[in-house]
mmCIF file of C-alpha atoms in Angstrom:
data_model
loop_
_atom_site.group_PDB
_atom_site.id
_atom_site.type_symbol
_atom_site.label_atom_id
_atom_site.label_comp_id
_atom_site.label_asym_id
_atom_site.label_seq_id
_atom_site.Cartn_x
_atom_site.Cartn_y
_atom_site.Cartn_z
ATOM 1 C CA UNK A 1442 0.000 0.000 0.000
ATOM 2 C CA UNK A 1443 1.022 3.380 -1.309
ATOM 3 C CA UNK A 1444 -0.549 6.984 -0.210
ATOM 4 C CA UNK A 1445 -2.966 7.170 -3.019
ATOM 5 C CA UNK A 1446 -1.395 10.457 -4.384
ATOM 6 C CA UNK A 1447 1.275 8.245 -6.660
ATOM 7 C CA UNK A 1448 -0.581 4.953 -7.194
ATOM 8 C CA UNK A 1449 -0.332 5.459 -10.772
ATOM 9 C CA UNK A 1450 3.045 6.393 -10.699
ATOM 10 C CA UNK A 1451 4.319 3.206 -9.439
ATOM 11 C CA UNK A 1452 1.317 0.946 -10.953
ATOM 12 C CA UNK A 1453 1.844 0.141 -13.902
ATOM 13 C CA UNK A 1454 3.667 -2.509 -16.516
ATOM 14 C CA UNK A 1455 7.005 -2.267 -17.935
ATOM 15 C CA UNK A 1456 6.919 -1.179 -21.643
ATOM 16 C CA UNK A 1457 10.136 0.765 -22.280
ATOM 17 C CA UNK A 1458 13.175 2.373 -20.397
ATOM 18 C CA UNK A 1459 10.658 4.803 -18.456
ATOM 19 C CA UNK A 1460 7.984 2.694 -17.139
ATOM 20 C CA UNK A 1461 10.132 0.076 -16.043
ATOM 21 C CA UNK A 1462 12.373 2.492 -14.264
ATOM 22 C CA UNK A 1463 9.149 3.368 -12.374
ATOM 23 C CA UNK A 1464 6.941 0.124 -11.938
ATOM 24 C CA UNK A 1465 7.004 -1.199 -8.388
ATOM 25 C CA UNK A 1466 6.298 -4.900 -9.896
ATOM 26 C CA UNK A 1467 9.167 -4.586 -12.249
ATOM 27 C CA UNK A 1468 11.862 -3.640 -9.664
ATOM 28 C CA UNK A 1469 10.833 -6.158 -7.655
ATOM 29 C CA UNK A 1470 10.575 -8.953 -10.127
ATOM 30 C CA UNK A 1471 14.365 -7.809 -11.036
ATOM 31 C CA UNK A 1472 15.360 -7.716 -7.770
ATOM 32 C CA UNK A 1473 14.509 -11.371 -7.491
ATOM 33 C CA UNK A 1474 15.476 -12.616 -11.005
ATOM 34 C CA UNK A 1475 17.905 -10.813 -12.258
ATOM 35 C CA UNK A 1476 19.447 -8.644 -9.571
ATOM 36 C CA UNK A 1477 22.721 -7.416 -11.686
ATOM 37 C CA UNK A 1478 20.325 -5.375 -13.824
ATOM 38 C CA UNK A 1479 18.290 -3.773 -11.124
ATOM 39 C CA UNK A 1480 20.852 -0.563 -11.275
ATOM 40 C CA UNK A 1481 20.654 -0.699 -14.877
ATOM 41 C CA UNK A 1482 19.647 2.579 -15.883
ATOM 42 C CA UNK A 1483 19.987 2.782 -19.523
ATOM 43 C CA UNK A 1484 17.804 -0.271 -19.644
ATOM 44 C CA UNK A 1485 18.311 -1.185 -23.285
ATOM 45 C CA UNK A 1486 16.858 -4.393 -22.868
ATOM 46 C CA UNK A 1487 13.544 -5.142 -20.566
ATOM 47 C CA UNK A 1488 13.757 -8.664 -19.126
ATOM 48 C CA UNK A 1489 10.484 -9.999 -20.690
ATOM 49 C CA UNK A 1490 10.765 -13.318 -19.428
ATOM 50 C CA UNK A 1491 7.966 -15.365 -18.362
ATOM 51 C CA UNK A 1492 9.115 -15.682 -14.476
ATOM 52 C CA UNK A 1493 9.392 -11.552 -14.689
ATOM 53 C CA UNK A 1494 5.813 -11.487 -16.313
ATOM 54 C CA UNK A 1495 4.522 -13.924 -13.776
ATOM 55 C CA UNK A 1496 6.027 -12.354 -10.659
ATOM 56 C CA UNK A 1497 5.088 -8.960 -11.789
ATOM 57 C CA UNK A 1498 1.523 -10.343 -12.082
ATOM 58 C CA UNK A 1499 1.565 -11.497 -8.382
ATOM 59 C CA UNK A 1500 2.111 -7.894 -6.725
ATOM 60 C CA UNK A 1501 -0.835 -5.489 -6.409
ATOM 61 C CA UNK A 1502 -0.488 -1.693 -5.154
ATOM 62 C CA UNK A 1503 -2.770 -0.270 -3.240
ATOM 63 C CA UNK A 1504 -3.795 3.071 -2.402
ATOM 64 C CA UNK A 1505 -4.286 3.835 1.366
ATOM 65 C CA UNK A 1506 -5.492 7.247 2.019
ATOM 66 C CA UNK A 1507 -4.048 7.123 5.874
ATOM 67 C CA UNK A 1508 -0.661 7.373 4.280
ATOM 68 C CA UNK A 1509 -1.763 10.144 2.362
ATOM 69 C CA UNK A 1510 -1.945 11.591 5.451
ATOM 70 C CA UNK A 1511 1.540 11.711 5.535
ATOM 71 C CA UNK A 1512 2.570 12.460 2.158
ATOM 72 C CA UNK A 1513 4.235 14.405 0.538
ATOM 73 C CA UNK A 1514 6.601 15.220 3.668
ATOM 74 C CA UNK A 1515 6.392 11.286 3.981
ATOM 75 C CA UNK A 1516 6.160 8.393 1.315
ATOM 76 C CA UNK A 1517 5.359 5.938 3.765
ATOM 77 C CA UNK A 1518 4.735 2.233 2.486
ATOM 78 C CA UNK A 1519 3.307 -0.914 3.334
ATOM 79 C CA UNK A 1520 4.356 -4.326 2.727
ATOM 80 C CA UNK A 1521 2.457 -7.601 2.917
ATOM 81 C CA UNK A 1522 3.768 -10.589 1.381
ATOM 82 C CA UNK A 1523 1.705 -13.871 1.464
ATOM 83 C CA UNK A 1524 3.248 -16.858 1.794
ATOM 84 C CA UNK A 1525 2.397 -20.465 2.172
ATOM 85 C CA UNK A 1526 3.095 -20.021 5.925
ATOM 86 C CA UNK A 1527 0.416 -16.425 5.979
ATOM 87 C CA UNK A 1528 1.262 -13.135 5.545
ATOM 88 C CA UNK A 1529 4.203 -10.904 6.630
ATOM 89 C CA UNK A 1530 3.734 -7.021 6.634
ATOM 90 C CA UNK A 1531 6.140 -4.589 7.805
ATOM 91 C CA UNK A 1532 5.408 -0.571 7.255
ATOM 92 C CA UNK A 1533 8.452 1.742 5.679
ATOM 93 C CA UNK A 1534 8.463 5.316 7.158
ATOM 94 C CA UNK A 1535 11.595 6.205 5.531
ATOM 95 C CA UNK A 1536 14.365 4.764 3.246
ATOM 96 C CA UNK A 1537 17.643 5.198 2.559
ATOM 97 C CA UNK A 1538 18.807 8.970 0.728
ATOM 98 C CA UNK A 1539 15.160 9.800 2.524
ATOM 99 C CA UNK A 1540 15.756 13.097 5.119
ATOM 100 C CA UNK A 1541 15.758 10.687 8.126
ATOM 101 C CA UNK A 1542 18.177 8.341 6.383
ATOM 102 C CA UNK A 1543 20.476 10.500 4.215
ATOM 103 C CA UNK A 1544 23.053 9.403 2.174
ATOM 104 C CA UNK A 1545 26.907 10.248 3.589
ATOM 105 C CA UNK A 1546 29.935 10.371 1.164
ATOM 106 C CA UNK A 1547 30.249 6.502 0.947
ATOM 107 C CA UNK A 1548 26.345 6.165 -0.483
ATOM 108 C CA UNK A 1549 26.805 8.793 -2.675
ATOM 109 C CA UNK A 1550 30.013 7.505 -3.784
ATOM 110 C CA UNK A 1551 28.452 4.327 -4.956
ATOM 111 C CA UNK A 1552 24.991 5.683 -5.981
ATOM 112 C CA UNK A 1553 27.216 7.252 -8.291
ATOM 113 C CA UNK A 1554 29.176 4.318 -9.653
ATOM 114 C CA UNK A 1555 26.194 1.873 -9.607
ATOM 115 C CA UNK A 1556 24.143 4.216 -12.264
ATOM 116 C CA UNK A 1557 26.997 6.100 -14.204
ATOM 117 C CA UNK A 1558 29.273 3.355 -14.883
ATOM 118 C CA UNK A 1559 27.182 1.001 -17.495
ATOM 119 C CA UNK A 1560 26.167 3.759 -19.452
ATOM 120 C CA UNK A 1561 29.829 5.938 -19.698
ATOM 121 C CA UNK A 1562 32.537 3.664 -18.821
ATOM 122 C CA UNK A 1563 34.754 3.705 -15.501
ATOM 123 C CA UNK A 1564 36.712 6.516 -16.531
ATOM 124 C CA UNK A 1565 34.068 9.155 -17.184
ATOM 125 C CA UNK A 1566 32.265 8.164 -14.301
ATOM 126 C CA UNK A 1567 35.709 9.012 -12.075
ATOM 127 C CA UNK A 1568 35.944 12.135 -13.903
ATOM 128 C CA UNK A 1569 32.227 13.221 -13.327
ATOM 129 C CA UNK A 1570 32.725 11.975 -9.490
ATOM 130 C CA UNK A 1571 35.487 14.219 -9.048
ATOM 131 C CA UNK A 1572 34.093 17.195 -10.529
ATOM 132 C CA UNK A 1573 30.841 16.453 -8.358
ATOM 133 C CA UNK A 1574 32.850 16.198 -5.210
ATOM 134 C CA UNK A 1575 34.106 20.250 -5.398
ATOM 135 C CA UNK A 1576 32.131 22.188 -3.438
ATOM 136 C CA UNK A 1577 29.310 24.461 -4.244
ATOM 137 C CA UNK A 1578 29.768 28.367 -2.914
ATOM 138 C CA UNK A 1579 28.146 30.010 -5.397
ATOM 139 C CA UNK A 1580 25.805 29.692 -8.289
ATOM 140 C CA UNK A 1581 28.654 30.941 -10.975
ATOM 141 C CA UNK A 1582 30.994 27.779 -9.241
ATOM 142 C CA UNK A 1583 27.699 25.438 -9.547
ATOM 143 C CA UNK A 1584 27.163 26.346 -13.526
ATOM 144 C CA UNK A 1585 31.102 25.563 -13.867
ATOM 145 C CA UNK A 1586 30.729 22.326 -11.937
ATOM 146 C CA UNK A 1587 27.456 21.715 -14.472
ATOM 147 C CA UNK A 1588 29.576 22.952 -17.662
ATOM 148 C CA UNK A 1589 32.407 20.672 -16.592
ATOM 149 C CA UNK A 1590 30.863 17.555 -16.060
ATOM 150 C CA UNK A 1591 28.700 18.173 -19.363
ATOM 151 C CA UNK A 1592 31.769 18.008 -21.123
ATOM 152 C CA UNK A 1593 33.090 14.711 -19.383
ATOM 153 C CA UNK A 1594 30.701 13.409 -22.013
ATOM 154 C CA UNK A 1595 31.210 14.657 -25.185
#
């Protein structure tokens, strides 16, 4: 269960890079079947197999308008998986990068190298995580810091 304010972002099927960036039954049916793509974000190829289609099948979103209580300060979730042995549920108040739970240098670090890497190479990615590591003082140093890590890629 989801605040009902983005059921239809997250409920849906995956049909090209986009969607399957943003379907909650996709991730998860990655996640479980082929968890080397999950940080994939170029997503050139969708992984149409029949255990993805079948899993993704399995896992219904709700809307639950006492977490839209909460939202948007809060994207509070519930979980509840059935199983053969009944049914687990756990609620998430926060996740990781969330304010409660933000990221430190490490996280970032490897946010970084987990979504840059497979779509410019080691190298550029090192480049761009350099230039993102100066700091930011002023909006003139911020559009250098932009300008220089455009050109990383070209």
């Amino acid at each position: 269960r989801v605040p009902n304010e983005f059921v239809s972002m997250v409920d849906h099927g995956a049909s090209d890079r986009i969607s399957s960036l943003t379907s909650i039954s996709y991730q998860l049916a990655i996640l479980i079947y082929s968890k080397e793509n999950l940080y994939d974000i170029s997503r050139f190829n969708l992984d149409e197999t029949d255990a993805v289609k079948q899993f993704m099948n399995k896992v219904h979103i709700l809307g639950d308008s006492n977490l839209s209580s909460y939202y948007p300060e809060q994207w509070m979730t519930v979980l509840e998986v059935e199983t053969t042995e009944g049914i687990w549920k756990e609620q998430v108040d926060s996740t990781h990068g969330d304010p409660e739970m933000k990221f430190n240098k490490e996280d970032i670090f490897n946010k970084t190298y987990n979504l840059l890497t497979p779509i410019l190479g080691l190298e550029k990615t090192k480049e761009i995580h350099s230039i993102l590591e100066q700091p930011i003082n002023s909006q003139k140093n911020l559009m250098e810091l932009v300008q220089n890590a455009l050109q990383v890629n070209s």
